[in-house]
């Protein structure tokens, strides 16, 4: 098994065919100029030591040297086996509000983008914990089941947007109920549900859902994103604001953060609330909360012994380029005597 760490460097391979075309053009141009100066037989007599094979060989060495250097930048890794690793941590489920109100820009760049930034920063501070992601608005949708693959979690995180759920509105109870389905009763790992929202809840069952979650051992921390003064909801096309969200009376909607709802939900599970407008405050708050939650040992299957192989490719690439420097375009005496390339007159 293998993996490629920096696949983007493969685009550098597009330079190779460009260099080949340039080399062929230079050969054509040289021979054209040589014919203008003298015919081929006379030119051979004027330059008896000139090798017609070595320039091609030198160019091939440079090409392969560059190819190996590019592969080295990609950093191929080889894994030898799958093994079950035991870790100690907890399961953290992120429930992110993707309702239209999260498009408000009273927090830069928007409430939703701020929420993604918060989760991404938190993931950077995790080591052994497993994570899952839920998106919700009028209903809830499981974006990512419980996993220890942080790279995949970040990838799915960036795809979240209001269009992924057709049911409009904000029903926090739906997110909490879905989070409870992530719980395996046989799995004794402690669970933490982090709800990130502006607190605009259109249901009356969030507290009841939180109390049920508490019975399953789920602790809830709520993160409020947005401002009490609120903001409008821009409707964009191709990044350009075309209009603003309006209500049934054709009035422009002003959406405001409702911190009290989020505090009440968190309190139902003996959790806590934190202002999400400050990334530093959120990271510190949740890190402290995790330190106060008992870690549980669980098993995780992963590829073991993935080792970087870039040094071999870089080394061989530099060797080929160095070899090219020591090759001269003149004929080699002992090779000329053997006439390997039919260059002897």
Coordinates of C-alpha atoms in Angstrom, one line a residue:
X1 CA 0.0 0.0 0.0
X2 CA 1.2 3.5 -0.7
X3 CA 0.0 7.1 -0.5
X4 CA 1.2 10.3 -2.1
X5 CA 1.5 13.2 0.3
X6 CA 1.7 16.2 -2.0
X7 CA 0.0 15.3 -5.3
X8 CA -0.1 18.9 -6.5
X9 CA 3.5 18.7 -7.5
X10 CA 2.6 16.3 -10.3
X11 CA 1.6 19.3 -12.3
X12 CA 5.3 20.1 -12.6
X13 CA 5.5 17.1 -14.9
X14 CA 3.9 19.3 -17.6
X15 CA 7.3 20.9 -17.9
X16 CA 8.8 17.7 -19.3
X17 CA 6.9 17.6 -22.7
X18 CA 7.6 21.4 -23.1
X19 CA 11.4 20.7 -22.6
X20 CA 11.3 17.9 -25.1
X21 CA 9.7 20.1 -27.7
X22 CA 12.2 22.9 -27.0
X23 CA 15.1 20.4 -27.3
X24 CA 13.8 19.1 -30.7
X25 CA 13.5 22.7 -31.9
X26 CA 17.0 23.5 -30.8
X27 CA 18.4 20.5 -32.7
X28 CA 16.4 21.5 -35.8
X29 CA 17.7 25.1 -35.5
X30 CA 21.3 24.0 -35.1
X31 CA 21.3 21.7 -38.0
X32 CA 19.7 24.3 -40.2
X33 CA 22.4 26.8 -39.3
X34 CA 25.1 24.1 -39.8
X35 CA 23.8 23.5 -43.3
X36 CA 24.1 27.2 -44.0
X37 CA 27.7 27.1 -42.9
X38 CA 28.9 23.8 -44.5
X39 CA 27.6 20.4 -45.7
X40 CA 27.5 17.6 -43.2
X41 CA 30.7 15.9 -44.4
X42 CA 32.7 19.1 -44.2
X43 CA 31.3 19.9 -40.8
X44 CA 32.4 16.5 -39.5
X45 CA 35.9 17.2 -40.6
X46 CA 35.8 20.6 -39.0
X47 CA 34.5 19.2 -35.7
X48 CA 36.0 15.7 -35.5
X49 CA 35.6 15.4 -31.8
X50 CA 31.9 16.4 -31.8
X51 CA 29.6 13.6 -30.6
X52 CA 26.1 13.5 -32.0
X53 CA 25.0 11.0 -29.3
X54 CA 26.1 12.7 -26.1
X55 CA 23.9 15.8 -26.3
X56 CA 20.9 13.5 -26.5
X57 CA 22.2 11.4 -23.6
X58 CA 22.8 14.5 -21.5
X59 CA 19.3 15.8 -22.2
X60 CA 17.8 12.4 -21.2
X61 CA 19.7 12.5 -17.9
X62 CA 18.4 16.0 -17.2
X63 CA 14.8 14.9 -18.0
X64 CA 15.0 11.9 -15.7
X65 CA 16.7 13.9 -13.1
X66 CA 13.9 16.4 -13.1
X67 CA 11.2 13.6 -13.1
X68 CA 12.8 12.0 -10.0
X69 CA 13.1 15.4 -8.2
X70 CA 9.3 16.0 -8.9
X71 CA 8.4 12.6 -7.6
X72 CA 10.5 13.4 -4.5
X73 CA 8.5 16.5 -3.9
X74 CA 5.3 14.5 -4.1
X75 CA 6.8 12.3 -1.3
X76 CA 5.5 8.8 -1.9
X77 CA 4.9 6.8 1.3
X78 CA 4.8 3.1 1.6
X79 CA 2.7 1.3 4.2
X80 CA 3.5 -2.3 5.0
X81 CA 0.4 -3.5 6.9
X82 CA -2.9 -2.8 8.6
X83 CA -2.9 -2.9 12.4
X84 CA -5.3 -2.1 15.2
X85 CA -4.0 0.7 17.4
X86 CA -5.4 1.4 20.9
X87 CA -6.0 5.0 21.7
X88 CA -7.4 7.0 24.6
X89 CA -9.8 9.8 23.8
X90 CA -13.5 10.7 23.4
X91 CA -16.0 11.0 20.6
X92 CA -16.7 14.6 19.6
X93 CA -19.7 15.3 17.4
X94 CA -19.9 18.7 15.7
X95 CA -23.5 19.8 14.8
X96 CA -23.2 22.8 12.5
X97 CA -26.1 25.1 11.7
X98 CA -26.4 25.5 7.9
X99 CA -29.7 27.4 7.8
X100 CA -29.9 30.6 5.7
X101 CA -29.5 32.8 8.7
X102 CA -25.9 31.5 8.9
X103 CA -25.2 33.4 5.7
X104 CA -25.4 36.7 7.6
X105 CA -22.2 38.6 7.6
X106 CA -22.3 40.3 11.0
X107 CA -19.3 38.0 11.7
X108 CA -16.7 38.0 9.0
X109 CA -16.6 36.4 6.5
X110 CA -20.1 34.9 7.5
X111 CA -21.5 33.0 10.3
X112 CA -21.3 29.7 8.4
X113 CA -17.7 30.3 7.3
X114 CA -16.8 31.3 10.8
X115 CA -18.3 28.0 12.1
X116 CA -16.1 26.0 9.6
X117 CA -13.0 27.9 10.8
X118 CA -13.8 27.2 14.4
X119 CA -14.2 23.4 13.7
X120 CA -11.0 23.3 11.6
X121 CA -9.0 25.0 14.3
X122 CA -10.3 22.7 16.9
X123 CA -9.4 19.6 14.8
X124 CA -5.9 20.9 14.7
X125 CA -5.7 20.6 18.5
X126 CA -7.0 17.0 18.6
X127 CA -4.7 14.0 18.8
X128 CA -6.5 10.8 19.7
X129 CA -10.1 11.8 19.8
X130 CA -12.6 10.6 17.2
X131 CA -14.9 13.1 15.5
X132 CA -18.2 13.2 13.6
X133 CA -20.0 16.0 11.8
X134 CA -23.7 16.8 11.5
X135 CA -25.3 19.5 9.3
X136 CA -28.8 20.8 10.3
X137 CA -31.4 23.4 9.5
X138 CA -35.0 22.3 9.3
X139 CA -33.8 18.7 9.5
X140 CA -30.5 17.1 10.3
X141 CA -28.1 15.3 8.0
X142 CA -25.1 13.1 8.9
X143 CA -22.1 14.6 7.0
X144 CA -19.4 12.3 8.5
X145 CA -19.7 9.3 10.9
X146 CA -17.4 8.9 13.8
X147 CA -13.8 8.7 12.5
X148 CA -10.2 9.4 13.5
X149 CA -9.3 10.6 10.0
X150 CA -9.0 14.4 10.5
X151 CA -8.0 15.1 6.9
X152 CA -11.2 13.6 5.6
X153 CA -13.2 15.5 8.3
X154 CA -11.7 18.8 7.1
X155 CA -12.5 17.9 3.5
X156 CA -16.2 17.2 4.3
X157 CA -16.3 20.3 6.5
X158 CA -15.6 22.6 3.5
X159 CA -18.5 21.2 1.5
X160 CA -21.1 22.3 3.9
X161 CA -23.6 24.9 2.7
X162 CA -27.3 25.8 3.1
X163 CA -28.2 24.0 -0.1
X164 CA -27.3 20.6 1.3
X165 CA -30.6 20.4 3.3
X166 CA -33.9 21.2 1.6
X167 CA -35.9 21.7 4.8
X168 CA -35.5 25.3 5.8
X169 CA -35.7 26.7 9.3
X170 CA -33.6 25.8 12.4
X171 CA -34.4 22.8 14.5
X172 CA -31.7 22.1 17.0
X173 CA -33.6 19.2 18.4
X174 CA -33.2 17.4 15.0
X175 CA -29.4 17.7 15.4
X176 CA -29.4 16.5 18.9
X177 CA -31.6 13.5 18.1
X178 CA -29.4 12.6 15.2
X179 CA -26.3 12.9 17.4
X180 CA -27.8 10.2 19.7
X181 CA -27.8 7.7 16.8
X182 CA -24.0 8.1 16.7
X183 CA -23.9 6.4 20.2
X184 CA -23.2 2.7 20.3
X185 CA -24.5 1.5 23.7
X186 CA -21.8 -1.2 23.8
X187 CA -19.2 1.5 23.2
X188 CA -18.3 3.1 26.6
X189 CA -16.4 6.0 25.0
X190 CA -17.5 9.4 26.4
X191 CA -19.3 11.6 24.0
X192 CA -19.3 15.4 23.5
X193 CA -21.7 17.2 21.2
X194 CA -20.6 20.7 20.1
X195 CA -23.5 22.7 18.6
X196 CA -22.4 25.7 16.5
X197 CA -25.3 28.0 15.7
X198 CA -26.7 31.5 15.9
X199 CA -29.4 30.2 18.3
X200 CA -32.4 30.9 16.1
X201 CA -34.4 27.8 16.9
X202 CA -37.8 27.3 15.3
X203 CA -38.7 24.2 17.4
X204 CA -39.7 23.9 21.1
X205 CA -38.1 20.5 21.7
X206 CA -34.4 21.3 21.9
X207 CA -34.2 21.2 25.7
X208 CA -36.2 17.9 25.8
X209 CA -33.8 16.4 23.2
X210 CA -30.9 17.6 25.2
X211 CA -32.2 15.9 28.4
X212 CA -32.6 12.6 26.5
X213 CA -29.0 13.0 25.2
X214 CA -27.8 13.4 28.7
X215 CA -29.3 10.0 29.6
X216 CA -27.1 8.5 26.9
X217 CA -24.0 10.1 28.5
X218 CA -23.7 12.9 25.9
X219 CA -22.5 16.3 27.2
X220 CA -23.4 19.3 25.1
X221 CA -21.3 22.5 24.5
X222 CA -23.0 25.2 22.5
X223 CA -21.1 27.9 20.5
X224 CA -22.9 31.0 19.6
X225 CA -22.0 32.7 16.3
X226 CA -23.3 36.1 15.3
X227 CA -24.2 39.3 17.1
X228 CA -27.1 40.4 19.2
X229 CA -27.5 43.4 16.8
X230 CA -27.8 41.0 14.0
X231 CA -27.4 41.4 10.2
X232 CA -29.1 40.9 6.9
X233 CA -29.0 37.7 4.9
X234 CA -27.4 38.4 1.5
X235 CA -28.5 36.3 -1.5
X236 CA -25.5 35.9 -3.8
X237 CA -24.9 34.6 -7.3
X238 CA -21.3 33.9 -8.3
X239 CA -20.2 35.8 -5.2
X240 CA -22.2 38.9 -6.1
X241 CA -25.0 40.1 -3.8
X242 CA -28.2 40.3 -5.8
X243 CA -30.7 40.9 -3.0
X244 CA -31.4 40.2 0.7
X245 CA -33.7 37.6 2.3
X246 CA -37.2 39.0 2.9
X247 CA -40.1 37.8 5.0
X248 CA -43.7 37.2 4.0
X249 CA -44.4 41.0 4.4
X250 CA -41.6 41.7 1.9
X251 CA -39.5 43.2 4.7
X252 CA -35.7 42.6 4.8
X253 CA -35.0 40.0 7.4
X254 CA -32.7 40.9 10.3
X255 CA -31.3 37.8 11.9
X256 CA -29.9 38.1 15.5
X257 CA -28.0 35.6 17.6
X258 CA -30.1 34.1 20.4
X259 CA -27.5 33.2 23.1
X260 CA -30.1 32.3 25.7
X261 CA -31.5 29.4 23.8
X262 CA -28.0 27.9 23.4
X263 CA -27.2 28.4 27.1
X264 CA -30.4 26.7 28.1
X265 CA -29.6 23.7 25.9
X266 CA -26.1 23.4 27.2
X267 CA -27.3 23.7 30.8
X268 CA -29.6 20.7 30.4
X269 CA -26.6 18.4 30.1
X270 CA -24.4 20.2 32.5
X271 CA -22.4 21.5 29.6
X272 CA -21.5 25.1 28.8
X273 CA -21.8 28.0 26.3
X274 CA -19.0 30.0 24.7
X275 CA -19.1 33.0 22.4
X276 CA -18.1 31.8 19.0
X277 CA -17.0 35.1 17.6
X278 CA -13.5 34.7 19.1
X279 CA -11.7 31.6 17.8
X280 CA -9.2 31.7 20.6
X281 CA -11.9 31.7 23.3
X282 CA -13.6 28.7 21.7
X283 CA -10.4 26.7 21.3
X284 CA -9.3 27.4 24.9
X285 CA -12.8 26.7 26.3
X286 CA -13.2 23.3 24.5
X287 CA -9.6 22.3 25.3
X288 CA -10.3 22.9 29.0
X289 CA -13.6 21.0 28.7
X290 CA -11.8 18.0 27.1
X291 CA -9.3 18.0 29.9
X292 CA -12.1 17.5 32.4
X293 CA -13.7 14.6 30.5
X294 CA -12.4 11.2 31.2
X295 CA -10.7 9.6 28.3
X296 CA -11.7 6.1 27.2
X297 CA -9.6 3.5 25.5
X298 CA -10.8 2.4 22.0
X299 CA -9.4 0.6 19.0
X300 CA -8.7 2.1 15.7
X301 CA -7.6 0.3 12.5
X302 CA -5.1 2.1 10.4
X303 CA -2.2 1.6 8.0
X304 CA 1.0 1.2 10.0
X305 CA 4.6 1.9 9.1
X306 CA 3.9 4.5 6.4
X307 CA 7.4 5.7 5.6
X308 CA 8.4 8.6 3.4
X309 CA 10.4 7.6 0.3
X310 CA 11.2 11.1 -1.0
X311 CA 14.9 10.9 -0.1
X312 CA 15.5 8.1 -2.6
X313 CA 14.0 10.0 -5.5
X314 CA 15.7 13.3 -4.6
X315 CA 19.0 11.6 -4.2
X316 CA 18.8 9.8 -7.6
X317 CA 17.5 12.9 -9.2
X318 CA 20.5 15.0 -8.0
X319 CA 22.8 12.1 -9.0
X320 CA 21.6 12.2 -12.6
X321 CA 21.9 16.0 -12.8
X322 CA 25.4 15.8 -11.3
X323 CA 26.3 13.1 -13.8
X324 CA 25.1 15.4 -16.6
X325 CA 27.7 18.0 -15.5
X326 CA 30.6 15.5 -15.9
X327 CA 29.6 14.4 -19.3
X328 CA 31.1 16.5 -22.1
X329 CA 29.7 16.6 -25.6
X330 CA 33.1 15.6 -27.1
X331 CA 33.6 12.0 -28.0
X332 CA 35.1 9.7 -25.3
X333 CA 38.4 8.3 -26.5
X334 CA 37.9 4.7 -25.5
X335 CA 34.3 4.8 -26.8
X336 CA 35.5 6.2 -30.1
X337 CA 38.0 3.3 -30.4
X338 CA 35.1 0.8 -29.8
X339 CA 32.9 2.8 -32.2
X340 CA 29.8 1.9 -30.1
X341 CA 27.6 4.6 -31.6
X342 CA 29.0 4.3 -35.2
X343 CA 30.6 7.7 -34.9
X344 CA 34.1 6.7 -36.2
X345 CA 34.8 7.9 -39.7

